[in-house]
PDB file of C-alpha atoms in Angstrom:
ATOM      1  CA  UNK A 653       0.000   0.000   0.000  1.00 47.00           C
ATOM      2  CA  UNK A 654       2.561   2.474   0.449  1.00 55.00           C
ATOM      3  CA  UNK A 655       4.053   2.245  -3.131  1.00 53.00           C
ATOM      4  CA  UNK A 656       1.151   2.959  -3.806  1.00 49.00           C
ATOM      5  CA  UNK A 657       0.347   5.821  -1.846  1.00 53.00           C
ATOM      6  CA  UNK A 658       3.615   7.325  -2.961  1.00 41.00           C
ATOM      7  CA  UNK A 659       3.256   7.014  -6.606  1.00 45.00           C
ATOM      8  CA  UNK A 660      -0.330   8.831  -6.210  1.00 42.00           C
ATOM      9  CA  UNK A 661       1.546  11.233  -4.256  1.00 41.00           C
ATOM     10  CA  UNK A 662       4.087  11.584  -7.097  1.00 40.00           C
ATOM     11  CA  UNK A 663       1.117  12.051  -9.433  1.00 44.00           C
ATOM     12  CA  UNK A 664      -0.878  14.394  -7.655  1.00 41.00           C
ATOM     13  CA  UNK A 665       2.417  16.710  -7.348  1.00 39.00           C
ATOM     14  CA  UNK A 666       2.812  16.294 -11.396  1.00 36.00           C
ATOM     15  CA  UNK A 667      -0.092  17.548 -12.393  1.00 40.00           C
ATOM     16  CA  UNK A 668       0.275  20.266  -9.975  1.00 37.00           C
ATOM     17  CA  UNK A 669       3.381  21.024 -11.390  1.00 37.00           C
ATOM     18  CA  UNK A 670       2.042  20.908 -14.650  1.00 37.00           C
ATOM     19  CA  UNK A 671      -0.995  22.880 -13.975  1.00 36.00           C
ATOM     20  CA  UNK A 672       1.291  25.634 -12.797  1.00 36.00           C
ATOM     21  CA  UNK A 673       3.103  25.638 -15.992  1.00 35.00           C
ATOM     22  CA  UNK A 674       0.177  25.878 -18.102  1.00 36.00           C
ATOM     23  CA  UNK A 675       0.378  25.889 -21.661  1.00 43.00           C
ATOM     24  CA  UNK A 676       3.198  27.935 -23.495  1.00 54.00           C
ATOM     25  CA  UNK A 677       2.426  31.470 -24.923  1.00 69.00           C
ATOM     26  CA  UNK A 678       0.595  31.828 -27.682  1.00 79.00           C
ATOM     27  CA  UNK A 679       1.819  34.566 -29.950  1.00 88.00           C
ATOM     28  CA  UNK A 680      -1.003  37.301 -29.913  1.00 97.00           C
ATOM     29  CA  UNK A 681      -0.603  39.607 -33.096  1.00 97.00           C
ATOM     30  CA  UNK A 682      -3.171  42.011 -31.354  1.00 98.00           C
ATOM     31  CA  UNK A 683      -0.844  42.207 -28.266  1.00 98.00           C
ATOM     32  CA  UNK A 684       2.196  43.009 -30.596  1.00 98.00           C
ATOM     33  CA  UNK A 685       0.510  45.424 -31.915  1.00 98.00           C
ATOM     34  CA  UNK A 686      -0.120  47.577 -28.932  1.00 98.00           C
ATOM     35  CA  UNK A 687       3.532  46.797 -27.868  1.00 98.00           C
ATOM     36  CA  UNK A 688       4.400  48.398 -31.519  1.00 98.00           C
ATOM     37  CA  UNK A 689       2.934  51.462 -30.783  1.00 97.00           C
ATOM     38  CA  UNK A 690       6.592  51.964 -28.358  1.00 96.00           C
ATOM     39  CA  UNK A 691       8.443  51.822 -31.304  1.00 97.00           C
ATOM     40  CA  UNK A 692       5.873  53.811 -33.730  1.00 97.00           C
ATOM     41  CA  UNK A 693       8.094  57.079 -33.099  1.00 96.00           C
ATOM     42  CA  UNK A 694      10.942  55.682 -34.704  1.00 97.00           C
ATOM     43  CA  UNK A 695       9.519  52.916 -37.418  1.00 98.00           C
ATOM     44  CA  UNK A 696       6.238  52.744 -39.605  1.00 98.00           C
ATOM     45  CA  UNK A 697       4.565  49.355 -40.578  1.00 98.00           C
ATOM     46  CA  UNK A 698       4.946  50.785 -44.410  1.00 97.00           C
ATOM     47  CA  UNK A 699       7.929  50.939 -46.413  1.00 95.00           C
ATOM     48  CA  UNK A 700       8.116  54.346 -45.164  1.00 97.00           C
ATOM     49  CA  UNK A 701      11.760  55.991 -43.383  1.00 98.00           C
ATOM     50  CA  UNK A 702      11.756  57.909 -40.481  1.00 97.00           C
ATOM     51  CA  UNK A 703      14.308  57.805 -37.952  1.00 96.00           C
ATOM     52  CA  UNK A 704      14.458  54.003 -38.407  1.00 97.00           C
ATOM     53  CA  UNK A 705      13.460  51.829 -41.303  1.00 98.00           C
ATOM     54  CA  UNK A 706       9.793  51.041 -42.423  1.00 98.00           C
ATOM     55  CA  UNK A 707       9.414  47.393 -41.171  1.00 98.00           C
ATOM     56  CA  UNK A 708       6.730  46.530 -43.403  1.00 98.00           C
ATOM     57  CA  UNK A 709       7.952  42.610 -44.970  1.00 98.00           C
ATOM     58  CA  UNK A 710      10.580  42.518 -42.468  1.00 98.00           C
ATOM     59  CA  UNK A 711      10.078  38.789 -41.466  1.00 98.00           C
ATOM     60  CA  UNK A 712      12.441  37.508 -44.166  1.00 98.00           C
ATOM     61  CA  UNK A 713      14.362  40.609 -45.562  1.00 98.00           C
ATOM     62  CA  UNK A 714      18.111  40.830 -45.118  1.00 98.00           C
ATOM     63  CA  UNK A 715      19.476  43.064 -42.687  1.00 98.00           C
ATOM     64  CA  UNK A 716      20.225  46.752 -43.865  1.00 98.00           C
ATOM     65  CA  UNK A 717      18.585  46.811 -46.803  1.00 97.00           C
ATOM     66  CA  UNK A 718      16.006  48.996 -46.883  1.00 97.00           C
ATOM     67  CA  UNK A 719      15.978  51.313 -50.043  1.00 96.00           C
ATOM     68  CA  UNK A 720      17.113  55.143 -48.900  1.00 97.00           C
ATOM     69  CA  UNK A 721      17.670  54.244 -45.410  1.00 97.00           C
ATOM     70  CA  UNK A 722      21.002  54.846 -43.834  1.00 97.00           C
ATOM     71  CA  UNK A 723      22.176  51.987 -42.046  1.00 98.00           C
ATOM     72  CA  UNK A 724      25.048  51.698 -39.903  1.00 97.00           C
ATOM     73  CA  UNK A 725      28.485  49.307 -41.219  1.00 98.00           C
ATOM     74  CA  UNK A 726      27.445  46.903 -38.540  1.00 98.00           C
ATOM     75  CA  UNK A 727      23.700  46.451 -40.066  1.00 98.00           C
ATOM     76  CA  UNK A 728      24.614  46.806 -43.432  1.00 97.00           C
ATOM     77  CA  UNK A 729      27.444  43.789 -42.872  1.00 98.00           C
ATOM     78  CA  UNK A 730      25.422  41.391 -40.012  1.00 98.00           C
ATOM     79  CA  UNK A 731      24.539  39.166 -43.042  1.00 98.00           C
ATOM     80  CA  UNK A 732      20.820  38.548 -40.648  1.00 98.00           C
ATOM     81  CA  UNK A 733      17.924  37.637 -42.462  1.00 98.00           C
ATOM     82  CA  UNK A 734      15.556  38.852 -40.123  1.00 98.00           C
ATOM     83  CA  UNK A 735      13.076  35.825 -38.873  1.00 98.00           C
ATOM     84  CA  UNK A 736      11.273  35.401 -35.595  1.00 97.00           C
ATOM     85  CA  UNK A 737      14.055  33.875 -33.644  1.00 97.00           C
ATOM     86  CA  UNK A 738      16.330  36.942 -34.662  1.00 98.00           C
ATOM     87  CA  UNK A 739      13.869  39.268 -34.762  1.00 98.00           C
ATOM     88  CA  UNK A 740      13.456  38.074 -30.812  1.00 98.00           C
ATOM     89  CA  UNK A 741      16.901  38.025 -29.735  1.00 98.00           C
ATOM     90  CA  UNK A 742      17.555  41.759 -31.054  1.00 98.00           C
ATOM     91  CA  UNK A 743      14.911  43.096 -29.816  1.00 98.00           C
ATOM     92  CA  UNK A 744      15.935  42.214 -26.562  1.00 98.00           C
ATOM     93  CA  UNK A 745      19.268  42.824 -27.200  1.00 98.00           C
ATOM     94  CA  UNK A 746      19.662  45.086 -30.205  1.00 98.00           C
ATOM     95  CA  UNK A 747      23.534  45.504 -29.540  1.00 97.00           C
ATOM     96  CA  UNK A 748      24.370  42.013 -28.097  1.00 97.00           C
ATOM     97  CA  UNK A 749      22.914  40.287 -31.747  1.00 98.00           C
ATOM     98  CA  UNK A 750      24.223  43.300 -33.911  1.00 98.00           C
ATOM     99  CA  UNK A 751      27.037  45.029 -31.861  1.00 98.00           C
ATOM    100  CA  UNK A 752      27.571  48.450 -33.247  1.00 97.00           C
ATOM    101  CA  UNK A 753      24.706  49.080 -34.656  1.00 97.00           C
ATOM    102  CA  UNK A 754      22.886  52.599 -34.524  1.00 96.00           C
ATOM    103  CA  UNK A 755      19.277  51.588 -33.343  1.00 94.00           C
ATOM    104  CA  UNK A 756      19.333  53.573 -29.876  1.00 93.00           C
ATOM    105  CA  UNK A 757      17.158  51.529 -27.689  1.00 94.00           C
ATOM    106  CA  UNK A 758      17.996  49.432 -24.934  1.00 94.00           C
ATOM    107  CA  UNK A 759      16.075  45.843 -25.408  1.00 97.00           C
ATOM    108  CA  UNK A 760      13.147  45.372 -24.590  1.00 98.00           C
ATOM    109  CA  UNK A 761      13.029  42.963 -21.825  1.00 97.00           C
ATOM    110  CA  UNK A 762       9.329  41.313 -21.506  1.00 98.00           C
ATOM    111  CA  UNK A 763       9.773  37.845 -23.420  1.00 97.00           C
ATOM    112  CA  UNK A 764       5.531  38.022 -23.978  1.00 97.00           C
ATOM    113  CA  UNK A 765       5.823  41.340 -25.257  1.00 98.00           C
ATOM    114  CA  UNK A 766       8.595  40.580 -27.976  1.00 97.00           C
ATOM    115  CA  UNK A 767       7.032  37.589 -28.967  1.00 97.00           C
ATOM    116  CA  UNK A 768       3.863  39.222 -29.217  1.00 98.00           C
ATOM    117  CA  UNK A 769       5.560  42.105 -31.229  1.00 98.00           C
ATOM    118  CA  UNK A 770       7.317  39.618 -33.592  1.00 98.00           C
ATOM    119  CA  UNK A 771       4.117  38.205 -34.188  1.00 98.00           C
ATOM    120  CA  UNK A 772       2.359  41.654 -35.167  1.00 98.00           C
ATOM    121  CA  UNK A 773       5.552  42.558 -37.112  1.00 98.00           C
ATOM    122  CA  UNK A 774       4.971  39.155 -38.998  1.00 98.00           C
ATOM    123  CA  UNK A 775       1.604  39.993 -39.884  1.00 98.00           C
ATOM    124  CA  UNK A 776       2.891  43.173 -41.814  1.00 98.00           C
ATOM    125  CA  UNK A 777       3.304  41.607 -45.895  1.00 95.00           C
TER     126      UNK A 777
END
């Protein structure tokens, strides 16, 4: 009886550990796109310049190529082609991924949020 009892105590603490857990995040394009609004001073969701490139098709494009925008060496030579994983990792880290590059921002730090933001930015074809 008490193998029992111990392996339906072992249960009973898996599913509680699972129910903690819960199911991973789902991306939420609507989410990312408050979360965009942050960066809306800077970058439009057209192929329009302003102080940073239009990101509109950016899922897929190569790094510092956007016509009439003036990218810094470090851009311009990463060799990135932007896709979610990358597109995640710089925006957290914009100068750990492409050091010496001119975007001035810091990272932004929320994993939901830049997940959430890739996702928006990936709805932008």
């Amino acid at each position: 009886m008490k193998d029992a009892e111990t392996i339906g105590a072992f249960i009973a603490v898996l599913m509680l550990a699972c129910a903690a857990a819960g199911p991973g995040h789902a991306q939420d394009a609507e989410h990312g796109k408050a979360v965009f609004k942050g960066c809306a001073t800077c970058h439009t969701t057209d192929h329009a310049n302003r102080v940073g490139p239009g990101l509109k098709e950016v899922v897929g494009r190569k790094a510092g190529t956007v016509p009439g925008f003036r990218y810094s060496n470090a851009m311009r030579n990463s060799g990135i082609v932007w896709d979610t994983k990358t597109l995640e990792a710089y925006l957290e880290s914009p100068q750990t991924v492409v050091p010496g590059n001119s975007m001035p921002y810091a990272g932004l730090k929320d994993a939901t949020d830049r997940t959430d933001l890739v996702a928006y930015l990936a709805t932008l074809k």
